[in-house]
GROMACS .gro file of C-alpha atoms in nm:
model
  324
    1UNK     CA    1   5.344  25.427  -1.614
    2UNK     CA    2   5.511  25.214  -1.353
    3UNK     CA    3   5.879  25.124  -1.366
    4UNK     CA    4   5.927  24.747  -1.395
    5UNK     CA    5   6.235  24.577  -1.252
    6UNK     CA    6   6.308  24.212  -1.324
    7UNK     CA    7   6.433  24.066  -0.996
    8UNK     CA    8   6.613  23.785  -1.178
    9UNK     CA    9   6.832  24.043  -1.353
   10UNK     CA   10   6.930  24.243  -1.044
   11UNK     CA   11   6.780  24.126  -0.716
   12UNK     CA   12   6.959  24.388  -0.506
   13UNK     CA   13   6.848  24.670  -0.735
   14UNK     CA   14   6.489  24.548  -0.699
   15UNK     CA   15   6.518  24.543  -0.320
   16UNK     CA   16   6.679  24.886  -0.305
   17UNK     CA   17   6.422  25.041  -0.541
   18UNK     CA   18   6.135  24.873  -0.359
   19UNK     CA   19   6.252  24.994  -0.018
   20UNK     CA   20   6.295  25.348  -0.153
   21UNK     CA   21   5.938  25.373  -0.285
   22UNK     CA   22   5.794  25.202   0.021
   23UNK     CA   23   5.985  25.446   0.240
   24UNK     CA   24   5.821  25.736   0.056
   25UNK     CA   25   5.481  25.599   0.159
   26UNK     CA   26   5.370  25.465  -0.179
   27UNK     CA   27   5.250  25.115  -0.270
   28UNK     CA   28   5.443  24.890  -0.507
   29UNK     CA   29   5.356  24.561  -0.678
   30UNK     CA   30   5.555  24.267  -0.546
   31UNK     CA   31   5.570  23.902  -0.650
   32UNK     CA   32   5.474  23.632  -0.402
   33UNK     CA   33   5.427  23.260  -0.448
   34UNK     CA   34   5.046  23.302  -0.435
   35UNK     CA   35   4.962  23.611  -0.644
   36UNK     CA   36   5.118  23.955  -0.697
   37UNK     CA   37   5.055  24.190  -0.404
   38UNK     CA   38   5.006  24.565  -0.383
   39UNK     CA   39   5.235  24.631  -0.089
   40UNK     CA   40   5.281  24.932   0.136
   41UNK     CA   41   5.410  25.009   0.485
   42UNK     CA   42   5.155  24.860   0.726
   43UNK     CA   43   5.251  25.116   0.993
   44UNK     CA   44   5.196  25.424   0.771
   45UNK     CA   45   4.833  25.543   0.744
   46UNK     CA   46   4.900  25.749   0.430
   47UNK     CA   47   5.058  25.449   0.258
   48UNK     CA   48   4.768  25.222   0.356
   49UNK     CA   49   4.518  25.481   0.232
   50UNK     CA   50   4.695  25.476  -0.104
   51UNK     CA   51   4.644  25.097  -0.126
   52UNK     CA   52   4.268  25.141  -0.081
   53UNK     CA   53   4.258  25.430  -0.328
   54UNK     CA   54   4.467  25.250  -0.590
   55UNK     CA   55   4.253  24.935  -0.576
   56UNK     CA   56   3.919  25.110  -0.517
   57UNK     CA   57   3.888  24.873  -0.220
   58UNK     CA   58   3.627  24.917   0.056
   59UNK     CA   59   3.794  25.030   0.377
   60UNK     CA   60   3.592  24.781   0.583
   61UNK     CA   61   3.782  24.499   0.408
   62UNK     CA   62   4.099  24.432   0.614
   63UNK     CA   63   4.443  24.378   0.464
   64UNK     CA   64   4.682  24.088   0.524
   65UNK     CA   65   5.005  24.204   0.685
   66UNK     CA   66   5.312  24.027   0.553
   67UNK     CA   67   5.612  23.959   0.775
   68UNK     CA   68   5.970  23.852   0.707
   69UNK     CA   69   5.956  23.567   0.959
   70UNK     CA   70   5.785  23.435   1.271
   71UNK     CA   71   5.995  23.659   1.494
   72UNK     CA   72   5.860  23.972   1.325
   73UNK     CA   73   5.506  23.832   1.345
   74UNK     CA   74   5.548  23.781   1.721
   75UNK     CA   75   5.620  24.152   1.759
   76UNK     CA   76   5.268  24.232   1.640
   77UNK     CA   77   5.035  23.944   1.731
   78UNK     CA   78   4.955  23.698   2.009
   79UNK     CA   79   4.999  23.330   1.918
   80UNK     CA   80   4.798  23.049   2.075
   81UNK     CA   81   4.948  22.696   2.064
   82UNK     CA   82   4.752  22.583   1.755
   83UNK     CA   83   4.838  22.898   1.557
   84UNK     CA   84   5.204  22.869   1.654
   85UNK     CA   85   5.217  22.506   1.539
   86UNK     CA   86   5.068  22.606   1.204
   87UNK     CA   87   5.311  22.897   1.166
   88UNK     CA   88   5.609  22.676   1.241
   89UNK     CA   89   5.488  22.412   0.995
   90UNK     CA   90   5.382  22.628   0.701
   91UNK     CA   91   5.570  22.959   0.713
   92UNK     CA   92   5.703  23.078   0.484
   93UNK     CA   93   5.414  22.971   0.265
   94UNK     CA   94   5.056  23.028   0.146
   95UNK     CA   95   4.889  23.039   0.489
   96UNK     CA   96   4.743  23.346   0.662
   97UNK     CA   97   4.656  23.323   1.032
   98UNK     CA   98   4.417  23.573   1.192
   99UNK     CA   99   4.548  23.656   1.538
  100UNK     CA  100   4.483  23.901   1.824
  101UNK     CA  101   4.673  24.224   1.766
  102UNK     CA  102   4.921  24.321   2.037
  103UNK     CA  103   4.851  24.656   2.204
  104UNK     CA  104   5.209  24.767   2.135
  105UNK     CA  105   5.195  24.681   1.762
  106UNK     CA  106   5.260  24.971   1.525
  107UNK     CA  107   5.036  24.823   1.254
  108UNK     CA  108   4.788  25.098   1.178
  109UNK     CA  109   4.414  25.048   1.233
  110UNK     CA  110   4.351  25.127   0.864
  111UNK     CA  111   4.524  24.799   0.774
  112UNK     CA  112   4.306  24.595   1.011
  113UNK     CA  113   3.983  24.786   0.925
  114UNK     CA  114   3.966  24.875   1.294
  115UNK     CA  115   3.949  24.512   1.411
  116UNK     CA  116   4.138  24.390   1.717
  117UNK     CA  117   4.280  24.107   1.507
  118UNK     CA  118   4.528  24.099   1.221
  119UNK     CA  119   4.579  23.854   0.935
  120UNK     CA  120   4.948  23.764   0.913
  121UNK     CA  121   5.145  23.575   0.650
  122UNK     CA  122   5.514  23.507   0.592
  123UNK     CA  123   5.565  23.478   0.214
  124UNK     CA  124   5.830  23.266   0.045
  125UNK     CA  125   6.127  23.395  -0.149
  126UNK     CA  126   6.178  23.751  -0.267
  127UNK     CA  127   5.886  23.909  -0.082
  128UNK     CA  128   6.029  23.791   0.250
  129UNK     CA  129   6.370  23.929   0.157
  130UNK     CA  130   6.217  24.267   0.071
  131UNK     CA  131   6.028  24.286   0.402
  132UNK     CA  132   6.344  24.195   0.593
  133UNK     CA  133   6.535  24.472   0.416
  134UNK     CA  134   6.253  24.724   0.470
  135UNK     CA  135   6.231  24.632   0.838
  136UNK     CA  136   5.854  24.679   0.877
  137UNK     CA  137   5.546  24.470   0.789
  138UNK     CA  138   5.387  24.521   0.450
  139UNK     CA  139   5.012  24.534   0.405
  140UNK     CA  140   4.960  24.366   0.069
  141UNK     CA  141   4.628  24.272  -0.088
  142UNK     CA  142   4.631  24.135  -0.442
  143UNK     CA  143   4.760  24.381  -0.702
  144UNK     CA  144   4.441  24.435  -0.900
  145UNK     CA  145   4.134  24.658  -0.904
  146UNK     CA  146   3.910  24.555  -0.615
  147UNK     CA  147   3.670  24.273  -0.696
  148UNK     CA  148   3.839  24.186  -1.024
  149UNK     CA  149   4.065  23.897  -1.127
  150UNK     CA  150   4.383  23.872  -0.922
  151UNK     CA  151   4.720  23.926  -1.089
  152UNK     CA  152   4.962  23.635  -1.127
  153UNK     CA  153   5.221  23.812  -1.344
  154UNK     CA  154   5.380  24.154  -1.377
  155UNK     CA  155   5.201  24.194  -1.712
  156UNK     CA  156   4.866  24.150  -1.538
  157UNK     CA  157   4.959  24.420  -1.286
  158UNK     CA  158   5.081  24.660  -1.554
  159UNK     CA  159   4.763  24.620  -1.760
  160UNK     CA  160   4.543  24.693  -1.459
  161UNK     CA  161   4.734  24.923  -1.223
  162UNK     CA  162   5.036  25.033  -1.426
  163UNK     CA  163   4.909  25.390  -1.455
  164UNK     CA  164   4.841  25.419  -1.082
  165UNK     CA  165   5.161  25.294  -0.914
  166UNK     CA  166   5.531  25.377  -0.934
  167UNK     CA  167   5.698  25.036  -0.934
  168UNK     CA  168   5.634  24.674  -1.029
  169UNK     CA  169   5.885  24.408  -0.926
  170UNK     CA  170   5.874  24.119  -1.174
  171UNK     CA  171   5.953  23.759  -1.082
  172UNK     CA  172   5.758  23.587  -1.359
  173UNK     CA  173   5.441  23.387  -1.307
  174UNK     CA  174   5.322  23.313  -0.953
  175UNK     CA  175   5.386  22.950  -0.864
  176UNK     CA  176   5.068  22.882  -0.663
  177UNK     CA  177   4.829  23.106  -0.854
  178UNK     CA  178   4.557  23.155  -0.589
  179UNK     CA  179   4.566  23.357  -0.270
  180UNK     CA  180   4.664  23.219   0.068
  181UNK     CA  181   4.441  23.003   0.284
  182UNK     CA  182   4.310  23.202   0.583
  183UNK     CA  183   4.236  23.041   0.921
  184UNK     CA  184   4.147  23.164   1.268
  185UNK     CA  185   4.156  22.991   1.606
  186UNK     CA  186   3.861  23.066   1.835
  187UNK     CA  187   3.827  22.895   2.176
  188UNK     CA  188   4.072  22.629   2.061
  189UNK     CA  189   3.869  22.554   1.747
  190UNK     CA  190   4.012  22.618   1.402
  191UNK     CA  191   3.794  22.798   1.148
  192UNK     CA  192   3.849  22.831   0.774
  193UNK     CA  193   3.783  23.189   0.662
  194UNK     CA  194   3.906  23.146   0.305
  195UNK     CA  195   4.030  22.837   0.121
  196UNK     CA  196   4.349  22.899  -0.070
  197UNK     CA  197   4.689  22.777  -0.178
  198UNK     CA  198   4.742  22.547   0.121
  199UNK     CA  199   4.494  22.255   0.117
  200UNK     CA  200   4.271  22.220   0.423
  201UNK     CA  201   4.382  21.859   0.470
  202UNK     CA  202   4.741  21.972   0.532
  203UNK     CA  203   4.628  22.220   0.796
  204UNK     CA  204   4.410  21.957   0.966
  205UNK     CA  205   4.701  21.713   0.971
  206UNK     CA  206   4.923  21.952   1.165
  207UNK     CA  207   4.648  22.098   1.385
  208UNK     CA  208   4.510  21.756   1.477
  209UNK     CA  209   4.154  21.877   1.431
  210UNK     CA  210   3.900  21.942   1.157
  211UNK     CA  211   3.860  22.288   1.012
  212UNK     CA  212   3.521  22.441   1.082
  213UNK     CA  213   3.353  22.586   0.774
  214UNK     CA  214   3.076  22.844   0.773
  215UNK     CA  215   2.747  22.715   0.634
  216UNK     CA  216   2.658  23.057   0.498
  217UNK     CA  217   2.833  23.384   0.426
  218UNK     CA  218   2.897  23.589   0.738
  219UNK     CA  219   2.790  23.952   0.754
  220UNK     CA  220   3.116  24.030   0.934
  221UNK     CA  221   3.422  24.070   0.712
  222UNK     CA  222   3.704  23.922   0.921
  223UNK     CA  223   3.956  23.866   0.644
  224UNK     CA  224   4.016  23.938   0.273
  225UNK     CA  225   3.827  23.738   0.011
  226UNK     CA  226   3.505  23.709   0.212
  227UNK     CA  227   3.294  23.941  -0.005
  228UNK     CA  228   3.018  23.749  -0.186
  229UNK     CA  229   3.114  23.894  -0.525
  230UNK     CA  230   3.488  23.890  -0.592
  231UNK     CA  231   3.753  23.780  -0.846
  232UNK     CA  232   3.511  23.880  -1.124
  233UNK     CA  233   3.595  23.922  -1.495
  234UNK     CA  234   3.400  24.159  -1.716
  235UNK     CA  235   3.211  23.866  -1.866
  236UNK     CA  236   2.943  23.672  -1.682
  237UNK     CA  237   3.058  23.343  -1.528
  238UNK     CA  238   2.869  23.013  -1.556
  239UNK     CA  239   2.977  22.710  -1.355
  240UNK     CA  240   2.948  22.332  -1.400
  241UNK     CA  241   2.887  22.371  -1.772
  242UNK     CA  242   2.768  22.052  -1.946
  243UNK     CA  243   2.713  22.221  -2.282
  244UNK     CA  244   2.849  22.532  -2.449
  245UNK     CA  245   2.640  22.797  -2.619
  246UNK     CA  246   2.797  22.928  -2.940
  247UNK     CA  247   3.019  23.226  -2.868
  248UNK     CA  248   3.083  23.147  -2.502
  249UNK     CA  249   3.437  23.105  -2.373
  250UNK     CA  250   3.509  22.764  -2.221
  251UNK     CA  251   3.758  22.699  -1.943
  252UNK     CA  252   3.776  22.321  -1.917
  253UNK     CA  253   3.937  22.078  -1.675
  254UNK     CA  254   4.057  21.728  -1.756
  255UNK     CA  255   4.000  21.526  -2.073
  256UNK     CA  256   3.620  21.519  -2.094
  257UNK     CA  257   3.503  21.717  -2.395
  258UNK     CA  258   3.211  21.953  -2.330
  259UNK     CA  259   2.943  21.936  -2.605
  260UNK     CA  260   2.937  22.254  -2.814
  261UNK     CA  261   3.298  22.342  -2.736
  262UNK     CA  262   3.380  22.350  -3.108
  263UNK     CA  263   3.161  22.662  -3.130
  264UNK     CA  264   3.321  22.835  -2.832
  265UNK     CA  265   3.496  23.167  -2.888
  266UNK     CA  266   3.801  23.032  -2.705
  267UNK     CA  267   3.878  22.704  -2.526
  268UNK     CA  268   4.134  22.686  -2.247
  269UNK     CA  269   4.208  22.389  -2.022
  270UNK     CA  270   4.323  22.448  -1.665
  271UNK     CA  271   4.485  22.102  -1.659
  272UNK     CA  272   4.432  21.825  -1.914
  273UNK     CA  273   4.589  21.585  -1.664
  274UNK     CA  274   4.339  21.680  -1.392
  275UNK     CA  275   4.617  21.826  -1.177
  276UNK     CA  276   4.459  22.070  -0.929
  277UNK     CA  277   4.792  22.244  -0.854
  278UNK     CA  278   4.836  22.315  -1.225
  279UNK     CA  279   4.475  22.429  -1.246
  280UNK     CA  280   4.520  22.672  -0.957
  281UNK     CA  281   4.836  22.816  -1.112
  282UNK     CA  282   4.653  22.875  -1.443
  283UNK     CA  283   4.319  22.995  -1.304
  284UNK     CA  284   4.347  23.374  -1.300
  285UNK     CA  285   4.561  23.394  -1.615
  286UNK     CA  286   4.308  23.187  -1.811
  287UNK     CA  287   4.017  23.391  -1.674
  288UNK     CA  288   4.188  23.704  -1.805
  289UNK     CA  289   4.250  23.543  -2.146
  290UNK     CA  290   3.890  23.423  -2.171
  291UNK     CA  291   3.765  23.769  -2.072
  292UNK     CA  292   3.986  23.930  -2.337
  293UNK     CA  293   3.832  23.705  -2.606
  294UNK     CA  294   3.521  23.921  -2.607
  295UNK     CA  295   3.286  23.642  -2.499
  296UNK     CA  296   2.987  23.765  -2.300
  297UNK     CA  297   2.998  23.454  -2.081
  298UNK     CA  298   3.279  23.234  -1.953
  299UNK     CA  299   3.166  22.876  -1.889
  300UNK     CA  300   3.366  22.649  -1.656
  301UNK     CA  301   3.372  22.273  -1.649
  302UNK     CA  302   3.314  22.107  -1.312
  303UNK     CA  303   3.622  22.103  -1.090
  304UNK     CA  304   3.653  21.854  -0.801
  305UNK     CA  305   3.586  22.023  -0.465
  306UNK     CA  306   3.881  21.864  -0.287
  307UNK     CA  307   4.238  21.970  -0.209
  308UNK     CA  308   4.318  22.287  -0.403
  309UNK     CA  309   3.986  22.240  -0.583
  310UNK     CA  310   3.818  22.389  -0.275
  311UNK     CA  311   4.008  22.715  -0.327
  312UNK     CA  312   3.945  22.715  -0.703
  313UNK     CA  313   3.571  22.659  -0.657
  314UNK     CA  314   3.557  22.930  -0.389
  315UNK     CA  315   3.703  23.180  -0.637
  316UNK     CA  316   3.467  23.066  -0.913
  317UNK     CA  317   3.154  23.089  -0.696
  318UNK     CA  318   3.247  23.445  -0.599
  319UNK     CA  319   3.324  23.532  -0.962
  320UNK     CA  320   2.981  23.399  -1.062
  321UNK     CA  321   2.791  23.575  -0.780
  322UNK     CA  322   2.546  23.856  -0.859
  323UNK     CA  323   2.729  24.185  -0.887
  324UNK     CA  324   2.617  24.509  -0.732
   0.00000   0.00000   0.00000
C-alpha cells in the first residue's frame, strides 16, 4: 500500500519524500486545488509510461503538464498574446492552456500523445511548491482509474490506486472539486476544449472575446477529458430526474424536492443553497458515496448550465454516456 504523508503535519517532509519518489521515475498522488493528480516527471518516458499503466489510460489521451510558474511554462511552450494574458490573469489557478510545444522542450512525446502542442497549468499552493523543488514539469492527470470518478481526497486515491503507487500526499479535500478548464487559441480565436473550475465568463472577460464551443464531439483528442464516456461510477447515471424510482440513489441540487425521493436508497444534495461552487466541490465525493450505496442507478436533479454549472453538467453528461 502507498505511504500517506499529511502535508499539514510536515510540509518539508512531504516535499522531500515526493521529490525522492519522483526522482526514481515513479508517479505519486499530489493534492491540487482542482482534484488530486497522479504526477510524474514529464521529461522521463519510463515515469510517464507508469502513469498510463497505473491508470489504465489510453496512450492517445494527452496529459496536462504542470509547471511551478509562468517562467517555467515559457521554457516549454510558445505563448501568443491572448494565452499570455490568460496565464497572467489566472495562474496559479484552475486553467489549462493548450500551446505549441517548443522544439527545445524536454517534455517527452509520451506526455503529449505525440502532438505538437502541450496542455500547461500552474497549480495553486503545495503542488506548485513541489514542482519548484523538483525542478521539472510534472505530467499529472487525475489520480483515479481511467474513465472513473476523479479523486478529491487522499482517501479516494487510496481506495482506488493505493495498491499501485508508492506515495500519496494528503492536503484534505480539494477546494474546487472539478478539473481545470482547458482552452486553446487558434488563429486568434479562443476555443473551449473542456469546461472546468474556472467559469467561461471569467475567461471571456479577460480575453475580450467569446469562447468558441464545439457543436459536437471531435474525433481528435486534443486535451484530457474529451472522451465521450468519462468520470463514470459503477452505477448507471440518469440526468434531469423529475421522479425517483424506488432504490435509486438521488443527488439533488437546491431546495426542490424530487417526487419519490423518500424511497431512494440514499439522498445527497450538492448544495441546498443552490451554490454552484459548493456543488462542484461536492460532486465527485457525492458520486462516490452514491455509488457505494449499492444503487443500480444514480439520478441527478437538473443543475443550471451556467458558471461552474457548465463544468458540472459536462462531467455528468460524460458519466451518463454509453460505455464501451
